[in-house]
Tab-separated table of C-alpha atoms and ligand atoms in Angstrom:
chain	number	residue	atom	x	y	z
N	630	UNK	CA	-47.692	-42.988	-18.849
N	631	UNK	CA	-45.005	-40.699	-20.386
N	632	UNK	CA	-43.118	-42.117	-23.344
N	633	UNK	CA	-42.053	-41.798	-26.954
N	634	UNK	CA	-44.594	-39.915	-29.009
N	635	UNK	CA	-42.723	-39.789	-32.325
N	636	UNK	CA	-39.524	-41.397	-33.498
N	637	UNK	CA	-37.518	-40.734	-36.649
N	638	UNK	CA	-33.976	-41.200	-37.831
N	639	UNK	CA	-31.660	-39.856	-40.472
N	640	UNK	CA	-28.586	-41.386	-42.082
N	641	UNK	CA	-26.162	-39.802	-44.554
N	642	UNK	CA	-26.712	-40.408	-48.274
N	643	UNK	CA	-23.597	-42.609	-48.633
N	644	UNK	CA	-22.731	-46.129	-47.569
N	645	UNK	CA	-19.958	-48.677	-47.925
N	646	UNK	CA	-20.965	-52.260	-48.628
N	647	UNK	CA	-19.137	-54.634	-46.286
N	648	UNK	CA	-18.168	-56.743	-49.327
N	649	UNK	CA	-16.055	-53.813	-50.561
N	650	UNK	CA	-14.236	-53.519	-47.242
N	651	UNK	CA	-13.791	-57.299	-46.990
N	652	UNK	CA	-12.280	-57.467	-50.466
N	653	UNK	CA	-9.800	-54.629	-49.705
N	654	UNK	CA	-8.774	-56.251	-46.438
N	655	UNK	CA	-8.537	-59.760	-47.907
N	656	UNK	CA	-11.199	-61.034	-45.493
N	657	UNK	CA	-14.024	-63.480	-46.239
N	658	UNK	CA	-17.167	-61.274	-46.509
N	659	UNK	CA	-18.966	-63.896	-44.385
N	660	UNK	CA	-17.071	-62.564	-41.381
N	661	UNK	CA	-18.790	-59.197	-41.757
N	662	UNK	CA	-22.151	-60.328	-43.160
N	663	UNK	CA	-22.631	-63.271	-40.772
N	664	UNK	CA	-19.900	-63.075	-38.124
N	665	UNK	CA	-20.693	-59.520	-37.032
N	666	UNK	CA	-24.048	-59.272	-38.828
N	667	UNK	CA	-23.409	-56.165	-40.927
N	668	UNK	CA	-24.219	-55.659	-44.631
N	669	UNK	CA	-23.218	-52.036	-44.928
N	670	UNK	CA	-22.229	-48.967	-42.956
N	671	UNK	CA	-23.424	-45.400	-43.426
N	672	UNK	CA	-20.616	-42.976	-44.162
N	673	UNK	CA	-20.939	-39.237	-43.644
N	674	UNK	CA	-19.541	-36.967	-46.369
N	675	UNK	CA	-17.258	-34.048	-45.368
N	676	UNK	CA	-20.216	-31.647	-45.174
N	677	UNK	CA	-22.235	-33.657	-42.628
N	678	UNK	CA	-21.661	-33.843	-38.878
N	679	UNK	CA	-23.691	-34.656	-35.774
N	680	UNK	CA	-25.534	-31.335	-36.092
N	681	UNK	CA	-26.710	-31.744	-39.689
N	682	UNK	CA	-27.755	-35.363	-39.069
N	683	UNK	CA	-29.606	-34.374	-35.895
N	684	UNK	CA	-31.443	-31.489	-37.562
N	685	UNK	CA	-32.534	-33.776	-40.394
N	686	UNK	CA	-33.803	-36.458	-38.003
N	687	UNK	CA	-35.717	-33.850	-35.985
N	688	UNK	CA	-37.226	-32.185	-39.064
N	689	UNK	CA	-39.106	-35.391	-39.798
N	690	UNK	CA	-40.070	-36.000	-36.182
N	691	UNK	CA	-41.537	-32.514	-35.692
N	692	UNK	CA	-43.644	-32.381	-38.835
N	693	UNK	CA	-47.165	-31.320	-37.905
N	694	UNK	CA	-46.186	-30.460	-34.290
N	695	UNK	CA	-46.877	-27.201	-32.505
N	696	UNK	CA	-43.291	-26.178	-31.735
N	697	UNK	CA	-44.375	-23.864	-28.917
N	698	UNK	CA	-45.051	-26.911	-26.735
N	699	UNK	CA	-41.405	-28.056	-27.047
N	700	UNK	CA	-39.752	-26.647	-23.940
N	701	UNK	CA	-36.500	-28.635	-23.991
N	702	UNK	CA	-34.127	-30.108	-26.545
N	703	UNK	CA	-31.719	-32.660	-25.043
N	704	UNK	CA	-28.828	-33.675	-27.271
N	705	UNK	CA	-26.901	-36.908	-26.704
N	706	UNK	CA	-23.628	-37.584	-28.499
N	707	UNK	CA	-20.165	-38.991	-28.025
N	708	UNK	CA	-18.799	-37.382	-31.183
N	709	UNK	CA	-19.455	-33.809	-30.081
N	710	UNK	CA	-18.111	-30.823	-31.993
N	711	UNK	CA	-17.375	-28.405	-29.158
N	712	UNK	CA	-16.157	-28.719	-25.579
N	713	UNK	CA	-18.451	-25.975	-24.373
N	714	UNK	CA	-21.414	-25.208	-26.587
N	715	UNK	CA	-24.169	-27.828	-26.885
N	716	UNK	CA	-24.510	-29.116	-30.457
N	717	UNK	CA	-28.268	-28.922	-29.914
N	718	UNK	CA	-28.134	-25.114	-30.025
N	719	UNK	CA	-27.147	-25.243	-33.697
N	720	UNK	CA	-30.050	-27.660	-34.266
N	721	UNK	CA	-32.405	-25.354	-32.369
N	722	UNK	CA	-31.360	-22.537	-34.680
N	723	UNK	CA	-31.504	-24.572	-37.922
N	724	UNK	CA	-35.038	-25.726	-37.065
N	725	UNK	CA	-36.199	-22.301	-35.878
N	726	UNK	CA	-37.381	-23.624	-32.501
N	727	UNK	CA	-38.742	-21.077	-30.004
N	728	UNK	CA	-36.287	-19.209	-27.763
N	729	UNK	CA	-38.254	-20.549	-24.771
N	730	UNK	CA	-36.927	-24.049	-25.555
N	731	UNK	CA	-34.002	-24.906	-23.240
N	732	UNK	CA	-31.108	-26.798	-24.852
N	733	UNK	CA	-28.401	-28.955	-23.295
N	734	UNK	CA	-26.082	-31.852	-24.110
N	735	UNK	CA	-25.468	-35.066	-22.162
N	736	UNK	CA	-22.612	-37.550	-22.302
N	737	UNK	CA	-21.954	-41.104	-21.193
N	738	UNK	CA	-20.966	-42.889	-24.390
N	739	UNK	CA	-23.785	-44.725	-26.209
N	740	UNK	CA	-25.966	-44.769	-23.085
N	741	UNK	CA	-26.377	-40.976	-22.998
N	742	UNK	CA	-29.440	-41.126	-25.263
N	743	UNK	CA	-31.176	-43.189	-22.581
N	744	UNK	CA	-30.174	-40.678	-19.899
N	745	UNK	CA	-31.564	-37.940	-22.151
N	746	UNK	CA	-34.781	-39.929	-22.572
N	747	UNK	CA	-35.110	-40.341	-18.801
N	748	UNK	CA	-34.513	-36.620	-18.203
N	749	UNK	CA	-37.230	-35.930	-20.784
N	750	UNK	CA	-39.670	-38.385	-19.154
N	751	UNK	CA	-39.182	-36.674	-15.784
N	752	UNK	CA	-39.822	-33.264	-17.327
N	753	UNK	CA	-43.059	-34.243	-19.062
N	754	UNK	CA	-44.250	-36.083	-15.934
N	755	UNK	CA	-43.927	-32.774	-14.024
N	756	UNK	CA	-45.396	-30.659	-16.846
N	757	UNK	CA	-47.699	-32.890	-18.962
N	758	UNK	CA	-48.655	-30.052	-21.327
N	759	UNK	CA	-45.039	-29.747	-22.506
N	760	UNK	CA	-43.012	-31.926	-24.889
N	761	UNK	CA	-39.289	-32.604	-24.994
N	762	UNK	CA	-37.230	-33.268	-28.100
N	763	UNK	CA	-34.461	-35.820	-27.503
N	764	UNK	CA	-31.851	-36.199	-30.236
N	765	UNK	CA	-29.030	-38.733	-30.368
N	766	UNK	CA	-26.484	-38.261	-33.138
N	767	UNK	CA	-23.101	-39.865	-33.757
N	768	UNK	CA	-20.401	-40.760	-36.221
N	769	UNK	CA	-18.766	-44.042	-35.172
N	770	UNK	CA	-15.148	-43.935	-36.278
N	771	UNK	CA	-12.234	-46.312	-35.710
N	772	UNK	CA	-8.780	-46.462	-37.272
N	773	UNK	CA	-8.445	-47.629	-40.880
N	774	UNK	CA	-7.402	-51.271	-40.949
N	775	UNK	CA	-8.215	-51.870	-37.260
N	776	UNK	CA	-10.575	-54.598	-36.007
N	777	UNK	CA	-13.101	-51.845	-35.199
N	778	UNK	CA	-13.221	-50.524	-38.779
N	779	UNK	CA	-16.134	-52.768	-39.942
N	780	UNK	CA	-18.197	-51.574	-36.964
N	781	UNK	CA	-18.338	-47.903	-38.019
N	782	UNK	CA	-21.487	-46.046	-39.084
N	783	UNK	CA	-23.268	-42.705	-38.821
N	784	UNK	CA	-26.768	-41.499	-38.040
N	785	UNK	CA	-29.129	-39.633	-35.763
N	786	UNK	CA	-32.412	-40.390	-34.084
N	787	UNK	CA	-34.986	-37.870	-32.891
N	788	UNK	CA	-37.645	-38.693	-30.286
N	789	UNK	CA	-40.475	-36.497	-29.215
N	790	UNK	CA	-41.260	-37.322	-25.596
N	791	UNK	CA	-44.698	-36.558	-24.211
N	792	UNK	CA	-47.025	-37.367	-21.304
N	793	UNK	CA	-49.474	-39.060	-23.697
N	794	UNK	CA	-47.292	-40.788	-26.271
N	795	UNK	CA	-48.601	-42.212	-29.522
N	796	UNK	CA	-45.884	-44.888	-29.922
N	797	UNK	CA	-44.478	-46.379	-26.708
N	798	UNK	CA	-45.137	-45.867	-22.992
N	799	UNK	CA	-41.884	-46.054	-21.011
N	800	UNK	CA	-42.397	-47.799	-17.671
N	801	UNK	CA	-40.873	-46.323	-14.504
N	802	UNK	CA	-38.866	-49.403	-13.430
N	803	UNK	CA	-35.248	-49.547	-14.517
N	804	UNK	CA	-31.981	-51.236	-13.559
N	805	UNK	CA	-28.463	-49.858	-13.856
N	806	UNK	CA	-24.840	-50.914	-13.588
N	807	UNK	CA	-21.774	-48.665	-13.499
N	808	UNK	CA	-18.089	-49.618	-13.383
N	809	UNK	CA	-14.921	-47.662	-14.161
N	810	UNK	CA	-13.341	-49.596	-17.066
N	811	UNK	CA	-11.410	-48.709	-20.233
N	812	UNK	CA	-13.142	-50.811	-22.864
N	813	UNK	CA	-13.734	-47.982	-25.353
N	814	UNK	CA	-12.891	-44.277	-25.117
N	815	UNK	CA	-11.810	-41.293	-27.190
N	816	UNK	CA	-9.311	-38.841	-25.745
N	817	UNK	CA	-9.858	-35.198	-26.781
N	818	UNK	CA	-6.851	-35.231	-29.106
N	819	UNK	CA	-8.104	-38.151	-31.234
N	820	UNK	CA	-10.758	-38.311	-33.961
N	821	UNK	CA	-11.020	-42.098	-33.703
N	822	UNK	CA	-12.153	-44.145	-30.742
N	823	UNK	CA	-9.735	-46.479	-28.969
N	824	UNK	CA	-11.185	-49.834	-28.072
N	825	UNK	CA	-10.311	-53.157	-26.517
N	826	UNK	CA	-12.839	-55.022	-28.659
N	827	UNK	CA	-13.108	-58.395	-26.915
N	828	UNK	CA	-13.056	-56.780	-23.464
N	829	UNK	CA	-15.791	-54.343	-24.563
N	830	UNK	CA	-18.024	-57.283	-25.504
N	831	UNK	CA	-17.409	-58.902	-22.111
N	832	UNK	CA	-18.209	-55.611	-20.343
N	833	UNK	CA	-21.389	-55.181	-22.395
N	834	UNK	CA	-22.554	-58.631	-21.266
N	835	UNK	CA	-21.513	-58.042	-17.659
N	836	UNK	CA	-23.387	-54.722	-17.594
N	837	UNK	CA	-26.445	-56.441	-19.114
N	838	UNK	CA	-26.403	-59.115	-16.400
N	839	UNK	CA	-26.178	-56.632	-13.529
N	840	UNK	CA	-28.580	-54.102	-15.017
N	841	UNK	CA	-31.131	-56.889	-15.632
N	842	UNK	CA	-30.834	-58.121	-12.032
N	843	UNK	CA	-31.274	-54.567	-10.780
N	844	UNK	CA	-34.271	-54.138	-13.105
N	845	UNK	CA	-35.851	-57.252	-11.609
N	846	UNK	CA	-35.186	-55.958	-8.074
N	847	UNK	CA	-36.850	-52.699	-9.104
N	848	UNK	CA	-40.062	-54.584	-10.020
N	849	UNK	CA	-39.423	-54.638	-13.779
N	850	UNK	CA	-41.356	-57.052	-15.997
N	851	UNK	CA	-40.166	-60.667	-15.731
N	852	UNK	CA	-38.590	-62.157	-18.855
N	853	UNK	CA	-41.727	-64.160	-19.745
N	854	UNK	CA	-43.820	-60.960	-19.937
N	855	UNK	CA	-41.511	-59.338	-22.478
N	856	UNK	CA	-42.387	-60.274	-26.033
N	857	UNK	CA	-39.773	-58.185	-27.870
N	858	UNK	CA	-36.235	-57.091	-27.077
N	859	UNK	CA	-34.151	-54.154	-28.255
N	860	UNK	CA	-30.421	-53.773	-27.632
N	861	UNK	CA	-27.695	-51.249	-28.181
N	862	UNK	CA	-26.155	-52.580	-31.384
N	863	UNK	CA	-22.506	-51.798	-32.073
N	864	UNK	CA	-23.030	-54.542	-34.698
N	865	UNK	CA	-26.188	-56.609	-35.013
N	866	UNK	CA	-24.596	-59.891	-33.914
N	867	UNK	CA	-24.132	-58.230	-30.506
N	868	UNK	CA	-27.920	-58.263	-30.060
N	869	UNK	CA	-27.893	-62.042	-30.555
N	870	UNK	CA	-25.027	-62.482	-28.077
N	871	UNK	CA	-26.854	-60.292	-25.565
N	872	UNK	CA	-30.183	-62.043	-25.995
N	873	UNK	CA	-28.559	-65.439	-25.511
N	874	UNK	CA	-27.015	-64.178	-22.269
N	875	UNK	CA	-30.347	-62.761	-21.096
N	876	UNK	CA	-32.185	-66.007	-21.814
N	877	UNK	CA	-29.601	-67.934	-19.794
N	878	UNK	CA	-29.966	-65.471	-16.968
N	879	UNK	CA	-33.742	-65.815	-16.997
N	880	UNK	CA	-33.528	-69.634	-17.342
N	881	UNK	CA	-35.629	-69.364	-20.490
N	882	UNK	CA	-35.908	-72.839	-21.969
N	883	UNK	CA	-38.476	-72.019	-24.658
N	884	UNK	CA	-37.506	-72.474	-28.277
N	885	UNK	CA	-35.911	-69.290	-29.643
N	886	UNK	CA	-37.535	-67.836	-32.740
N	887	UNK	CA	-35.274	-65.542	-34.740
N	888	UNK	CA	-38.259	-63.298	-35.500
N	889	UNK	CA	-38.222	-62.057	-31.876
N	890	UNK	CA	-35.075	-60.070	-32.680
N	891	UNK	CA	-34.863	-60.010	-36.452
N	892	UNK	CA	-37.243	-57.201	-37.452
N	893	UNK	CA	-35.503	-54.906	-34.972
N	894	UNK	CA	-32.094	-55.518	-36.550
N	895	UNK	CA	-32.979	-54.673	-40.142
N	896	UNK	CA	-32.063	-50.975	-40.145
N	897	UNK	CA	-28.914	-51.337	-38.041
N	898	UNK	CA	-27.638	-54.090	-40.327
N	899	UNK	CA	-27.639	-51.542	-43.188
N	900	UNK	CA	-26.449	-48.550	-41.141
N	901	UNK	CA	-23.752	-49.850	-38.778
N	902	UNK	CA	-23.005	-48.444	-35.363
N	903	UNK	CA	-24.585	-45.097	-34.559
N	904	UNK	CA	-23.490	-45.141	-30.890
N	905	UNK	CA	-26.177	-43.138	-29.010
N	906	UNK	CA	-28.799	-43.602	-31.734
N	907	UNK	CA	-28.376	-47.347	-32.160
N	908	UNK	CA	-30.836	-48.675	-29.542
N	909	UNK	CA	-33.569	-46.315	-30.745
N	910	UNK	CA	-32.999	-47.199	-34.411
N	911	UNK	CA	-33.530	-50.799	-33.238
N	912	UNK	CA	-36.859	-49.742	-31.695
N	913	UNK	CA	-37.762	-47.838	-34.862
N	914	UNK	CA	-37.017	-50.897	-36.995
N	915	UNK	CA	-39.168	-53.085	-34.740
N	916	UNK	CA	-42.166	-50.723	-34.822
N	917	UNK	CA	-41.907	-50.131	-38.573
N	918	UNK	CA	-40.819	-53.506	-39.955
N	919	UNK	CA	-42.796	-55.963	-37.818
N	920	UNK	CA	-45.844	-57.267	-39.654
N	921	UNK	CA	-47.533	-58.659	-36.515
N	922	UNK	CA	-49.552	-56.231	-34.432
N	923	UNK	CA	-47.382	-55.106	-31.499
N	924	UNK	CA	-50.148	-53.304	-29.605
N	925	UNK	CA	-49.656	-53.650	-25.808
N	926	UNK	CA	-46.526	-55.755	-26.360
N	927	UNK	CA	-43.909	-55.176	-23.700
N	928	UNK	CA	-40.482	-54.421	-25.142
N	929	UNK	CA	-37.334	-54.944	-23.059
N	930	UNK	CA	-34.537	-52.480	-23.846
N	931	UNK	CA	-30.860	-52.532	-22.961
N	932	UNK	CA	-28.702	-49.463	-23.317
N	933	UNK	CA	-24.908	-49.804	-22.998
N	934	UNK	CA	-22.342	-47.018	-22.842
N	935	UNK	CA	-18.689	-48.003	-22.660
N	936	UNK	CA	-16.656	-46.824	-19.784
N	937	UNK	CA	-19.175	-48.120	-18.571
N	938	UNK	CA	-22.878	-47.790	-17.734
N	939	UNK	CA	-25.649	-50.224	-18.636
N	940	UNK	CA	-29.369	-49.592	-18.157
N	941	UNK	CA	-32.281	-51.999	-18.575
N	942	UNK	CA	-35.854	-50.740	-18.899
N	943	UNK	CA	-39.021	-51.550	-20.752
N	944	UNK	CA	-41.804	-49.984	-22.735
N	945	UNK	CA	-45.303	-50.948	-23.872
N	946	UNK	CA	-46.476	-50.337	-27.425
N	947	UNK	CA	-49.490	-48.002	-27.699
N	948	UNK	CA	-52.661	-48.884	-29.618
N	949	UNK	CA	-52.634	-47.179	-33.032
N	950	UNK	CA	-48.818	-46.850	-33.060
N	951	UNK	CA	-48.655	-47.957	-36.710
N	952	UNK	CA	-50.469	-44.785	-37.792
N	953	UNK	CA	-47.731	-42.591	-36.358
N	954	UNK	CA	-44.472	-44.006	-37.643
N	955	UNK	CA	-42.382	-43.103	-40.679
N	956	UNK	CA	-41.641	-46.594	-42.021
N	957	UNK	CA	-42.020	-45.735	-45.726
N	958	UNK	CA	-39.837	-42.641	-45.426
N	959	UNK	CA	-37.117	-44.487	-43.536
N	960	UNK	CA	-37.047	-47.404	-45.958
N	961	UNK	CA	-36.856	-45.056	-48.952
N	962	UNK	CA	-34.020	-43.153	-47.261
N	963	UNK	CA	-32.015	-46.358	-46.869
N	964	UNK	CA	-32.815	-47.582	-50.403
N	965	UNK	CA	-31.843	-44.272	-52.026
N	966	UNK	CA	-28.309	-44.104	-50.646
N	967	UNK	CA	-25.251	-43.943	-52.886
N	968	UNK	CA	-22.733	-46.773	-52.668
N	969	UNK	CA	-19.112	-45.657	-52.221
N	970	UNK	CA	-16.067	-47.234	-53.773
N	971	UNK	CA	-13.240	-48.029	-51.391
N	972	UNK	CA	-11.260	-44.969	-52.580
N	973	UNK	CA	-14.261	-42.675	-52.055
N	974	UNK	CA	-14.665	-44.109	-48.565
N	975	UNK	CA	-11.039	-43.394	-47.657
N	976	UNK	CA	-11.204	-39.891	-49.113
N	977	UNK	CA	-14.279	-39.130	-46.942
N	978	UNK	CA	-12.483	-40.687	-43.981
N	979	UNK	CA	-9.313	-38.669	-44.491
N	980	UNK	CA	-11.058	-35.311	-44.917
N	981	UNK	CA	-10.160	-33.006	-42.030
N	982	UNK	CA	-11.358	-29.576	-41.019
N	983	UNK	CA	-8.585	-27.057	-40.306
N	984	UNK	CA	-7.591	-26.982	-36.649
N	985	UNK	CA	-6.280	-23.404	-36.712
N	986	UNK	CA	-9.768	-21.976	-37.304
N	987	UNK	CA	-8.821	-20.510	-40.688
N	988	UNK	CA	-11.536	-19.825	-43.256
N	989	UNK	CA	-12.442	-23.020	-45.070
N	990	UNK	CA	-15.206	-23.939	-47.421
N	991	UNK	CA	-16.377	-27.555	-47.884
N	992	UNK	CA	-17.389	-28.960	-51.278
N	993	UNK	CA	-21.084	-29.785	-51.524
N	994	UNK	CA	-21.994	-33.468	-51.466
N	995	UNK	CA	-25.417	-35.105	-51.424
N	996	UNK	CA	-27.029	-34.239	-48.087
N	997	UNK	CA	-30.434	-33.836	-46.527
N	998	UNK	CA	-31.933	-30.447	-45.706
N	999	UNK	CA	-28.846	-29.142	-43.898
N	1000	UNK	CA	-25.109	-29.147	-44.538
N	1001	UNK	CA	-21.908	-27.949	-42.948
N	1002	UNK	CA	-20.679	-25.286	-45.380
N	1003	UNK	CA	-17.327	-24.535	-43.763
N	1004	UNK	CA	-15.396	-22.784	-41.016
N	1005	UNK	CA	-15.007	-19.050	-40.372
N	1006	UNK	CA	-12.974	-17.722	-37.438
N	1007	UNK	CA	-13.150	-21.026	-35.544
N	1008	UNK	CA	-16.927	-21.194	-36.039
N	1009	UNK	CA	-18.881	-23.877	-37.875
N	1010	UNK	CA	-21.146	-22.433	-40.585
N	1011	UNK	CA	-24.252	-24.407	-41.466
N	1012	UNK	CA	-26.500	-24.030	-44.504
N	1013	UNK	CA	-30.045	-25.003	-45.322
N	1014	UNK	CA	-30.666	-26.580	-48.715
N	1015	UNK	CA	-33.390	-25.425	-51.103
N	1016	UNK	CA	-35.485	-28.468	-50.100
N	1017	UNK	CA	-35.196	-27.302	-46.532
N	1018	UNK	CA	-37.168	-24.091	-47.052
N	1019	UNK	CA	-40.249	-26.102	-48.031
N	1020	UNK	CA	-39.795	-28.551	-45.129
N	1021	UNK	CA	-39.414	-25.736	-42.595
N	1022	UNK	CA	-42.474	-23.975	-43.985
N	1023	UNK	CA	-44.431	-27.191	-43.384
N	1024	UNK	CA	-42.982	-27.383	-39.873
N	1025	UNK	CA	-43.785	-23.838	-38.815
N	1026	UNK	CA	-46.966	-23.631	-40.857
N	1027	UNK	CA	-48.375	-26.300	-38.534
N	1028	UNK	CA	-47.882	-24.207	-35.408
S	1035	CAA	N1	-17.900	-66.435	-41.712
S	1035	CAA	C1	-18.764	-66.286	-40.671
S	1035	CAA	N2	-18.359	-65.862	-39.443
S	1035	CAA	C2	-17.058	-65.567	-39.264
S	1035	CAA	C3	-16.120	-65.715	-40.310
S	1035	CAA	C4	-16.585	-66.153	-41.571
S	1035	CAA	N3	-15.759	-66.302	-42.622
S	1035	CAA	N4	-14.924	-65.331	-39.835
S	1035	CAA	C5	-15.093	-64.984	-38.535
S	1035	CAA	N5	-16.382	-65.118	-38.196
S	1035	CAA	C6	-17.016	-64.810	-36.913
S	1035	CAA	C7	-16.201	-65.186	-35.709
S	1035	CAA	O1	-16.333	-66.563	-35.396
S	1035	CAA	C8	-16.787	-64.268	-34.665
S	1035	CAA	O2	-18.018	-64.791	-34.218
S	1035	CAA	P1	-18.351	-64.848	-32.641
S	1035	CAA	O3	-18.235	-63.450	-32.116
S	1035	CAA	O4	-19.757	-65.355	-32.587
S	1035	CAA	O5	-17.330	-65.745	-32.023
S	1035	CAA	C9	-17.126	-63.001	-35.458
S	1035	CAA	O6	-17.110	-63.378	-36.825
S	1035	CAA	C10	-16.115	-61.878	-35.257
S	1035	CAA	O7	-14.853	-62.392	-35.477
S	1035	CAA	P2	-13.618	-61.966	-34.549
S	1035	CAA	O8	-13.998	-62.108	-33.121
S	1035	CAA	O9	-12.411	-62.653	-35.039
S	1035	CAA	O10	-13.567	-60.411	-34.941
S	1035	CAA	P3	-12.495	-59.325	-34.632
S	1035	CAA	O11	-11.436	-59.800	-33.732
S	1035	CAA	O12	-12.052	-58.814	-35.939
S	1035	CAA	O13	-13.295	-58.198	-33.824
S	1035	CAA	C11	-14.952	-56.848	-32.810
S	1035	CAA	C12	-14.698	-58.065	-33.725
S	1035	CAA	C13	-14.335	-57.091	-31.452
S	1035	CAA	C14	-16.439	-56.656	-32.682
S	1035	CAA	C15	-14.307	-55.580	-33.469
S	1035	CAA	O14	-14.957	-55.292	-34.669
S	1035	CAA	C16	-14.322	-54.360	-32.587
S	1035	CAA	O15	-13.421	-54.127	-31.784
S	1035	CAA	N6	-15.379	-53.457	-32.729
S	1035	CAA	C17	-15.469	-52.234	-31.949
S	1035	CAA	C18	-15.854	-52.495	-30.503
S	1035	CAA	C19	-17.275	-52.944	-30.319
S	1035	CAA	O16	-18.119	-52.802	-31.181
S	1035	CAA	N7	-17.546	-53.476	-29.117
S	1035	CAA	C20	-18.880	-53.921	-28.770
S	1035	CAA	C21	-19.183	-53.751	-27.288
S	1035	CAA	S1	-18.815	-52.085	-26.747
S	1035	CAA	C22	-20.202	-51.179	-27.174
S	1035	CAA	O17	-21.227	-51.712	-27.458
S	1035	CAA	C23	-20.099	-49.677	-27.219
S	1035	CAA	C24	-19.949	-49.233	-28.628
S	1035	CAA	O18	-20.911	-48.913	-29.311
S	1035	CAA	C25	-18.599	-49.232	-29.189
C-alpha cells in the first residue's frame, strides 16, 4: 500500500513564549496555555521564508536516499512567495535534485498538503519504482494585537512518499467536504491573513462532520477501529474540540483517555500553527513521542483548509516504523531554539522586503542550512550555510 516512507520537519531557530505575549497584552497566560493549548510559537527571522524552511525539512528527510528515484516534488503552501513560479523550484535547486524531477505547487489553504500527498500516492501507485517528495511549508501570520495573533507559527514538513513505505500506509478510502465560505483568507495585497475566528471554528467542525460521513460512505474504517487520531491544528485545543465532535458523531460512549491525542499534540504546542504542515507535524509527534508500540494501529486523520475543504482519511502504522523516524533530531531542534523578547518578536514581524525589487541584503540571523540572503532585480537570492555543504555531501554521496 503506498504511503509515507519518511517524515521530517523543520522550524526556525526562534520562538516566542506565550507568557511573553500574554503579559504584553494584559491577558491571563492560562488563556493561551490552557484555553487555546499553546506554550510557544515559532517565529521566522527576516532571512527565513517558506523556501528555506522547506529545504531544511527536506534535507533531513532525504538523507541516505537515492535522489534519482525522486521524480516529483510537490510543494504545498498558503504563504507562497511568487504568483507564478513554484517555490519548490528553489528547493529543488538548493538541494541539487535531478533535472528529471518535476516540480509544482498546490493551493487550498491548510488542506493543500493533503492534496499534494494524494497526488503523490497516485503517482507512486502508477510507478512503484519512483518516489515523490511532498513538502508543506508556511508562516502563519495575523495582525499584531488581533485575536489571531496567539495562533501564529512557522515551519515546514517534508514527506517522502513511496509504494512501500517504512512509516505509514495510507488507505484508499477518503471523505471530503467543500463549501464556499469566507472564514479565513489572505488577499494578494496583504501579508497577514484575515479571519472570522469563531466562524472558522464552526466551519472546521462542520467540514469534519461531513467529511467523516463521506469517509464512512466510502468504506473508511469505523470509529472503533481507529486507535489514534490526528487533526489539523491551528492551535492544539482545536484537536480536542474536533475529537469531541467526532466522538459524538460516532456515538462513542467509551471513557476518553487524554493519551489518545496527547502525544500527537506535543510538537504543535511548542510550534504554533504551521498551516499546511500542521497535520503532518501532529503525525510526526505521534510516531516519535508515543511510548506504546503503534505497529498496525489505524490512525484517523482530518485535514482542514479554510475557504473551505475538509478531508478525512486514515493510515496504518508499518512494522519497524520506530527505526525510521527522526525523533531525537526533532526534539533537539525544538529544545535548542532561542527565546525572543517581545521587542525582538515585533522587530522580526515588522521586517519587510522591498516591494520595488531594489537590491537589498538581509542581516544574517541563526538559521538552518539555508537562508534568504536578499533581493536583486526582483529576484530572491538564497544562500547555503557552511554546515550545508557537509549535509549536501552526505545527501548526494548516498546516491
Ligand atoms: N484560562 C483558561 N482558559 C481560558 C482563559 C483562562 N484565563 N481565558 C479564556 N479561556 C478559554 C476560553 O474559555 C476559550 O475556551 P473554549 O474555546 O473551549 O470556549 C479559549 O480560551 C479561547 O478563548 P476565546 O474564545 O475568548 O478566544 P478569542 O476570542 O481570543 O479567539 C480564536 C480564539 C478564535 C482561536 C482566535 O485565536 C483566532 O481567530 N485564531 C485564528 C483562526 C483559527 O485558528 N481558526 C481555527 C479554525 S480555521 C483553521 O483551522 C484554518 C487555519 O489554520 C487558520
